[in-house]
Amino acid sequence: YLTFLNEERALKCKPQVGKHYMANMFPYIGRMLNDDIQYMAHIQNYMAGKQKSTISTYIVAMKQFFVWATVTGRLTVNPVERMRIPVVEKKPRRTLTMEDIKKIFSIEMTMEQKIIFQLLVETGCRRCEIPRVTLDDLPKSNETQVITIHGKFGKSRVCTISANTIDLIRKS
């Protein structure tokens, strides 16, 4: 499993994902490959009592691992090839109401905090996208009120923004 992580996942995942694999999957897969118990029985025992989201995460990791193990000739059969990933219903996220936003803006804030909060409210960007905003991302003239947000995986998108927020950013 360590070879799999080094060969396949090292360049494709964040360090915390690698830590998750190591903490949750490595001990399990190591035991499974060393036991004489049939793979599927072992998997069912391991998954018993866990939440659907946890099972889904483990199955995705196992599928990737066993595809790699069969492709590289370490196993002759993929034991989880036909295993289905359970559908996990996403819970709707609570969003801020106008009343919530007014309460937050009524609190005394530094200029930086005000800019951050206005960017979050106006663009819907993620907190990790805020530090990536630069003056180059702002419109060159006051005619267009858009900002470029640099998101995950190198993707960018254009969002509308108020003239007030643009002025705050330029002044800071």
PDB file of C-alpha atoms in Angstrom:
ATOM      1  CA  TYR A   1       0.000   0.000   0.000  1.00  0.00           C
ATOM      2  CA  LEU A   2       2.897   2.350   0.692  1.00  0.00           C
ATOM      3  CA  THR A   3       4.171   1.675  -2.833  1.00  0.00           C
ATOM      4  CA  PHE A   4       0.710   2.552  -4.174  1.00  0.00           C
ATOM      5  CA  LEU A   5       0.687   5.815  -2.249  1.00  0.00           C
ATOM      6  CA  ASN A   6       4.158   6.717  -3.461  1.00  0.00           C
ATOM      7  CA  GLU A   7       3.628   5.722  -7.102  1.00  0.00           C
ATOM      8  CA  GLU A   8       0.042   6.732  -7.726  1.00  0.00           C
ATOM      9  CA  ARG A   9      -1.164   9.195  -5.134  1.00  0.00           C
ATOM     10  CA  ALA A  10       1.905  11.240  -4.188  1.00  0.00           C
ATOM     11  CA  LEU A  11       1.589  13.743  -7.004  1.00  0.00           C
ATOM     12  CA  LYS A  12      -2.213  13.762  -7.059  1.00  0.00           C
ATOM     13  CA  CYS A  13      -3.278  14.358  -3.485  1.00  0.00           C
ATOM     14  CA  LYS A  14      -2.783  16.865  -0.717  1.00  0.00           C
ATOM     15  CA  PRO A  15      -0.748  15.839   2.346  1.00  0.00           C
ATOM     16  CA  GLN A  16      -3.871  15.572   4.514  1.00  0.00           C
ATOM     17  CA  VAL A  17      -5.409  13.127   2.016  1.00  0.00           C
ATOM     18  CA  GLY A  18      -2.272  10.985   2.167  1.00  0.00           C
ATOM     19  CA  LYS A  19      -2.464  11.063   5.979  1.00  0.00           C
ATOM     20  CA  HIS A  20      -6.092   9.961   5.777  1.00  0.00           C
ATOM     21  CA  TYR A  21      -5.169   7.055   3.508  1.00  0.00           C
ATOM     22  CA  MET A  22      -2.383   6.030   5.868  1.00  0.00           C
ATOM     23  CA  ALA A  23      -4.492   6.273   9.021  1.00  0.00           C
ATOM     24  CA  ASN A  24      -7.637   4.623   7.703  1.00  0.00           C
ATOM     25  CA  MET A  25      -6.775   2.387   4.792  1.00  0.00           C
ATOM     26  CA  PHE A  26      -3.196   1.196   5.228  1.00  0.00           C
ATOM     27  CA  PRO A  27      -3.732  -0.865   8.411  1.00  0.00           C
ATOM     28  CA  TYR A  28      -6.926  -2.355   6.976  1.00  0.00           C
ATOM     29  CA  ILE A  29      -5.575  -3.294   3.547  1.00  0.00           C
ATOM     30  CA  GLY A  30      -2.418  -4.682   5.107  1.00  0.00           C
ATOM     31  CA  ARG A  31      -4.469  -6.990   7.345  1.00  0.00           C
ATOM     32  CA  MET A  32      -6.758  -7.947   4.485  1.00  0.00           C
ATOM     33  CA  LEU A  33      -3.924  -8.951   2.156  1.00  0.00           C
ATOM     34  CA  ASN A  34      -2.237 -11.005   4.895  1.00  0.00           C
ATOM     35  CA  ASP A  35      -5.376 -12.829   6.067  1.00  0.00           C
ATOM     36  CA  ASP A  36      -6.763 -16.011   4.595  1.00  0.00           C
ATOM     37  CA  ILE A  37     -10.314 -14.650   4.888  1.00  0.00           C
ATOM     38  CA  GLN A  38     -12.041 -13.988   1.583  1.00  0.00           C
ATOM     39  CA  TYR A  39     -11.732 -10.357   0.507  1.00  0.00           C
ATOM     40  CA  MET A  40     -15.447  -9.566   0.389  1.00  0.00           C
ATOM     41  CA  ALA A  41     -16.151 -11.096   3.802  1.00  0.00           C
ATOM     42  CA  HIS A  42     -13.260  -9.102   5.218  1.00  0.00           C
ATOM     43  CA  ILE A  43     -14.541  -5.896   3.622  1.00  0.00           C
ATOM     44  CA  GLN A  44     -18.075  -6.466   4.940  1.00  0.00           C
ATOM     45  CA  ASN A  45     -16.753  -7.053   8.465  1.00  0.00           C
ATOM     46  CA  TYR A  46     -14.638  -3.918   8.271  1.00  0.00           C
ATOM     47  CA  MET A  47     -17.491  -1.740   7.001  1.00  0.00           C
ATOM     48  CA  ALA A  48     -20.100  -2.980   9.494  1.00  0.00           C
ATOM     49  CA  GLY A  49     -21.562  -0.165  11.567  1.00  0.00           C
ATOM     50  CA  LYS A  50     -19.829   2.674   9.744  1.00  0.00           C
ATOM     51  CA  GLN A  51     -21.641   5.678   8.264  1.00  0.00           C
ATOM     52  CA  LYS A  52     -22.439   5.744   4.546  1.00  0.00           C
ATOM     53  CA  SER A  53     -20.045   8.654   3.967  1.00  0.00           C
ATOM     54  CA  THR A  54     -17.205   6.726   5.640  1.00  0.00           C
ATOM     55  CA  ILE A  55     -18.004   3.593   3.643  1.00  0.00           C
ATOM     56  CA  SER A  56     -18.086   5.651   0.452  1.00  0.00           C
ATOM     57  CA  THR A  57     -14.650   7.137   1.193  1.00  0.00           C
ATOM     58  CA  TYR A  58     -13.175   3.710   1.943  1.00  0.00           C
ATOM     59  CA  ILE A  59     -14.659   2.091  -1.172  1.00  0.00           C
ATOM     60  CA  VAL A  60     -13.297   4.840  -3.419  1.00  0.00           C
ATOM     61  CA  ALA A  61      -9.844   4.371  -1.877  1.00  0.00           C
ATOM     62  CA  MET A  62     -10.068   0.569  -2.172  1.00  0.00           C
ATOM     63  CA  LYS A  63     -11.182   0.742  -5.800  1.00  0.00           C
ATOM     64  CA  GLN A  64      -8.192   2.917  -6.672  1.00  0.00           C
ATOM     65  CA  PHE A  65      -5.824   0.677  -4.767  1.00  0.00           C
ATOM     66  CA  PHE A  66      -7.085  -2.609  -6.236  1.00  0.00           C
ATOM     67  CA  VAL A  67      -7.142  -1.261  -9.804  1.00  0.00           C
ATOM     68  CA  TRP A  68      -3.507  -0.286  -9.311  1.00  0.00           C
ATOM     69  CA  ALA A  69      -2.690  -3.662  -7.714  1.00  0.00           C
ATOM     70  CA  THR A  70      -4.175  -5.612 -10.648  1.00  0.00           C
ATOM     71  CA  VAL A  71      -2.709  -3.350 -13.351  1.00  0.00           C
ATOM     72  CA  THR A  72       0.771  -3.668 -11.837  1.00  0.00           C
ATOM     73  CA  GLY A  73       0.410  -7.439 -11.485  1.00  0.00           C
ATOM     74  CA  ARG A  74       0.426  -7.504  -7.681  1.00  0.00           C
ATOM     75  CA  LEU A  75      -3.013  -9.165  -7.709  1.00  0.00           C
ATOM     76  CA  THR A  76      -4.640 -11.234 -10.418  1.00  0.00           C
ATOM     77  CA  VAL A  77      -8.238 -10.329  -9.560  1.00  0.00           C
ATOM     78  CA  ASN A  78      -9.776  -7.063  -8.420  1.00  0.00           C
ATOM     79  CA  PRO A  79     -11.979  -8.062  -5.457  1.00  0.00           C
ATOM     80  CA  VAL A  80     -13.902  -4.777  -5.371  1.00  0.00           C
ATOM     81  CA  GLU A  81     -14.415  -4.292  -9.109  1.00  0.00           C
ATOM     82  CA  ARG A  82     -18.197  -4.717  -8.925  1.00  0.00           C
ATOM     83  CA  MET A  83     -18.627  -3.104  -5.515  1.00  0.00           C
ATOM     84  CA  ARG A  84     -21.024  -0.163  -5.562  1.00  0.00           C
ATOM     85  CA  ILE A  85     -20.328   3.085  -3.794  1.00  0.00           C
ATOM     86  CA  PRO A  86     -23.257   3.969  -1.517  1.00  0.00           C
ATOM     87  CA  VAL A  87     -25.127   7.136  -2.433  1.00  0.00           C
ATOM     88  CA  VAL A  88     -24.699   9.707   0.288  1.00  0.00           C
ATOM     89  CA  GLU A  89     -27.377  12.357   0.403  1.00  0.00           C
ATOM     90  CA  LYS A  90     -25.895  15.782   0.875  1.00  0.00           C
ATOM     91  CA  LYS A  91     -27.456  17.778   3.661  1.00  0.00           C
ATOM     92  CA  PRO A  92     -28.475  21.276   2.598  1.00  0.00           C
ATOM     93  CA  ARG A  93     -26.109  23.881   3.974  1.00  0.00           C
ATOM     94  CA  ARG A  94     -27.467  26.687   6.059  1.00  0.00           C
ATOM     95  CA  THR A  95     -26.827  29.972   4.315  1.00  0.00           C
ATOM     96  CA  LEU A  96     -26.649  33.430   5.791  1.00  0.00           C
ATOM     97  CA  THR A  97     -29.831  35.428   5.749  1.00  0.00           C
ATOM     98  CA  MET A  98     -29.888  39.182   5.164  1.00  0.00           C
ATOM     99  CA  GLU A  99     -30.459  39.554   8.898  1.00  0.00           C
ATOM    100  CA  ASP A 100     -27.307  37.487   9.623  1.00  0.00           C
ATOM    101  CA  ILE A 101     -25.275  39.615   7.213  1.00  0.00           C
ATOM    102  CA  LYS A 102     -26.541  42.857   8.778  1.00  0.00           C
ATOM    103  CA  LYS A 103     -25.618  41.579  12.250  1.00  0.00           C
ATOM    104  CA  ILE A 104     -22.102  40.727  11.098  1.00  0.00           C
ATOM    105  CA  PHE A 105     -21.611  44.116   9.426  1.00  0.00           C
ATOM    106  CA  SER A 106     -22.852  45.855  12.589  1.00  0.00           C
ATOM    107  CA  ILE A 107     -19.835  44.488  14.465  1.00  0.00           C
ATOM    108  CA  GLU A 108     -16.739  46.675  14.487  1.00  0.00           C
ATOM    109  CA  MET A 109     -14.206  45.229  12.018  1.00  0.00           C
ATOM    110  CA  THR A 110     -10.792  46.097  10.713  1.00  0.00           C
ATOM    111  CA  MET A 111     -10.576  47.143   7.059  1.00  0.00           C
ATOM    112  CA  GLU A 112      -9.092  43.739   6.181  1.00  0.00           C
ATOM    113  CA  GLN A 113     -11.921  41.856   7.924  1.00  0.00           C
ATOM    114  CA  LYS A 114     -14.522  44.003   6.157  1.00  0.00           C
ATOM    115  CA  ILE A 115     -12.927  43.327   2.741  1.00  0.00           C
ATOM    116  CA  ILE A 116     -12.757  39.583   3.426  1.00  0.00           C
ATOM    117  CA  PHE A 117     -16.370  39.397   4.533  1.00  0.00           C
ATOM    118  CA  GLN A 118     -17.623  41.511   1.620  1.00  0.00           C
ATOM    119  CA  LEU A 119     -15.743  39.288  -0.836  1.00  0.00           C
ATOM    120  CA  LEU A 120     -17.266  36.182   0.731  1.00  0.00           C
ATOM    121  CA  VAL A 121     -20.792  37.600   0.645  1.00  0.00           C
ATOM    122  CA  GLU A 122     -20.635  39.174  -2.819  1.00  0.00           C
ATOM    123  CA  THR A 123     -18.764  36.473  -4.731  1.00  0.00           C
ATOM    124  CA  GLY A 124     -19.576  33.281  -2.839  1.00  0.00           C
ATOM    125  CA  CYS A 125     -15.903  32.358  -2.992  1.00  0.00           C
ATOM    126  CA  ARG A 126     -14.271  29.864  -0.663  1.00  0.00           C
ATOM    127  CA  ARG A 127     -12.132  31.019   2.234  1.00  0.00           C
ATOM    128  CA  CYS A 128      -9.036  29.532   0.564  1.00  0.00           C
ATOM    129  CA  GLU A 129      -9.683  31.712  -2.515  1.00  0.00           C
ATOM    130  CA  ILE A 130      -9.581  35.020  -0.627  1.00  0.00           C
ATOM    131  CA  PRO A 131      -5.762  35.146  -0.186  1.00  0.00           C
ATOM    132  CA  ARG A 132      -5.339  34.574  -3.936  1.00  0.00           C
ATOM    133  CA  VAL A 133      -7.118  37.823  -4.857  1.00  0.00           C
ATOM    134  CA  THR A 134      -4.669  40.479  -6.092  1.00  0.00           C
ATOM    135  CA  LEU A 135      -5.037  43.966  -7.514  1.00  0.00           C
ATOM    136  CA  ASP A 136      -4.545  42.436 -10.973  1.00  0.00           C
ATOM    137  CA  ASP A 137      -7.826  40.560 -10.484  1.00  0.00           C
ATOM    138  CA  LEU A 138      -9.781  43.820 -10.137  1.00  0.00           C
ATOM    139  CA  PRO A 139     -11.305  45.593 -13.130  1.00  0.00           C
ATOM    140  CA  LYS A 140      -9.039  48.171 -14.789  1.00  0.00           C
ATOM    141  CA  SER A 141     -11.845  50.739 -15.007  1.00  0.00           C
ATOM    142  CA  ASN A 142     -14.924  51.504 -12.956  1.00  0.00           C
ATOM    143  CA  GLU A 143     -17.188  50.610 -15.891  1.00  0.00           C
ATOM    144  CA  THR A 144     -17.103  46.869 -15.229  1.00  0.00           C
ATOM    145  CA  GLN A 145     -17.630  45.619 -11.712  1.00  0.00           C
ATOM    146  CA  VAL A 146     -16.212  42.118 -11.899  1.00  0.00           C
ATOM    147  CA  ILE A 147     -13.371  40.356 -10.162  1.00  0.00           C
ATOM    148  CA  THR A 148     -11.460  37.235 -11.139  1.00  0.00           C
ATOM    149  CA  ILE A 149     -11.496  34.540  -8.459  1.00  0.00           C
ATOM    150  CA  HIS A 150      -8.795  31.869  -8.691  1.00  0.00           C
ATOM    151  CA  GLY A 151     -10.288  28.608  -7.481  1.00  0.00           C
ATOM    152  CA  LYS A 152      -9.297  25.011  -6.979  1.00  0.00           C
ATOM    153  CA  PHE A 153      -7.177  23.129  -9.496  1.00  0.00           C
ATOM    154  CA  GLY A 154      -6.091  26.318 -11.288  1.00  0.00           C
ATOM    155  CA  LYS A 155      -9.613  27.193 -12.405  1.00  0.00           C
ATOM    156  CA  SER A 156     -10.679  30.839 -12.484  1.00  0.00           C
ATOM    157  CA  ARG A 157     -14.081  32.453 -12.673  1.00  0.00           C
ATOM    158  CA  VAL A 158     -15.392  35.975 -12.960  1.00  0.00           C
ATOM    159  CA  CYS A 159     -17.806  37.286 -10.321  1.00  0.00           C
ATOM    160  CA  THR A 160     -19.652  40.569 -10.003  1.00  0.00           C
ATOM    161  CA  ILE A 161     -18.618  42.801  -7.150  1.00  0.00           C
ATOM    162  CA  SER A 162     -19.778  46.167  -5.826  1.00  0.00           C
ATOM    163  CA  ALA A 163     -17.915  49.377  -6.547  1.00  0.00           C
ATOM    164  CA  ASN A 164     -17.655  49.880  -2.780  1.00  0.00           C
ATOM    165  CA  THR A 165     -15.730  46.607  -2.341  1.00  0.00           C
ATOM    166  CA  ILE A 166     -13.444  47.424  -5.278  1.00  0.00           C
ATOM    167  CA  ASP A 167     -12.646  50.797  -3.672  1.00  0.00           C
ATOM    168  CA  LEU A 168     -11.978  49.151  -0.289  1.00  0.00           C
ATOM    169  CA  ILE A 169      -9.550  46.696  -1.851  1.00  0.00           C
ATOM    170  CA  ARG A 170      -7.712  49.415  -3.783  1.00  0.00           C
ATOM    171  CA  LYS A 171      -7.416  51.618  -0.697  1.00  0.00           C
ATOM    172  CA  SER A 172      -6.051  48.863   1.537  1.00  0.00           C
TER     173      SER A 172
END
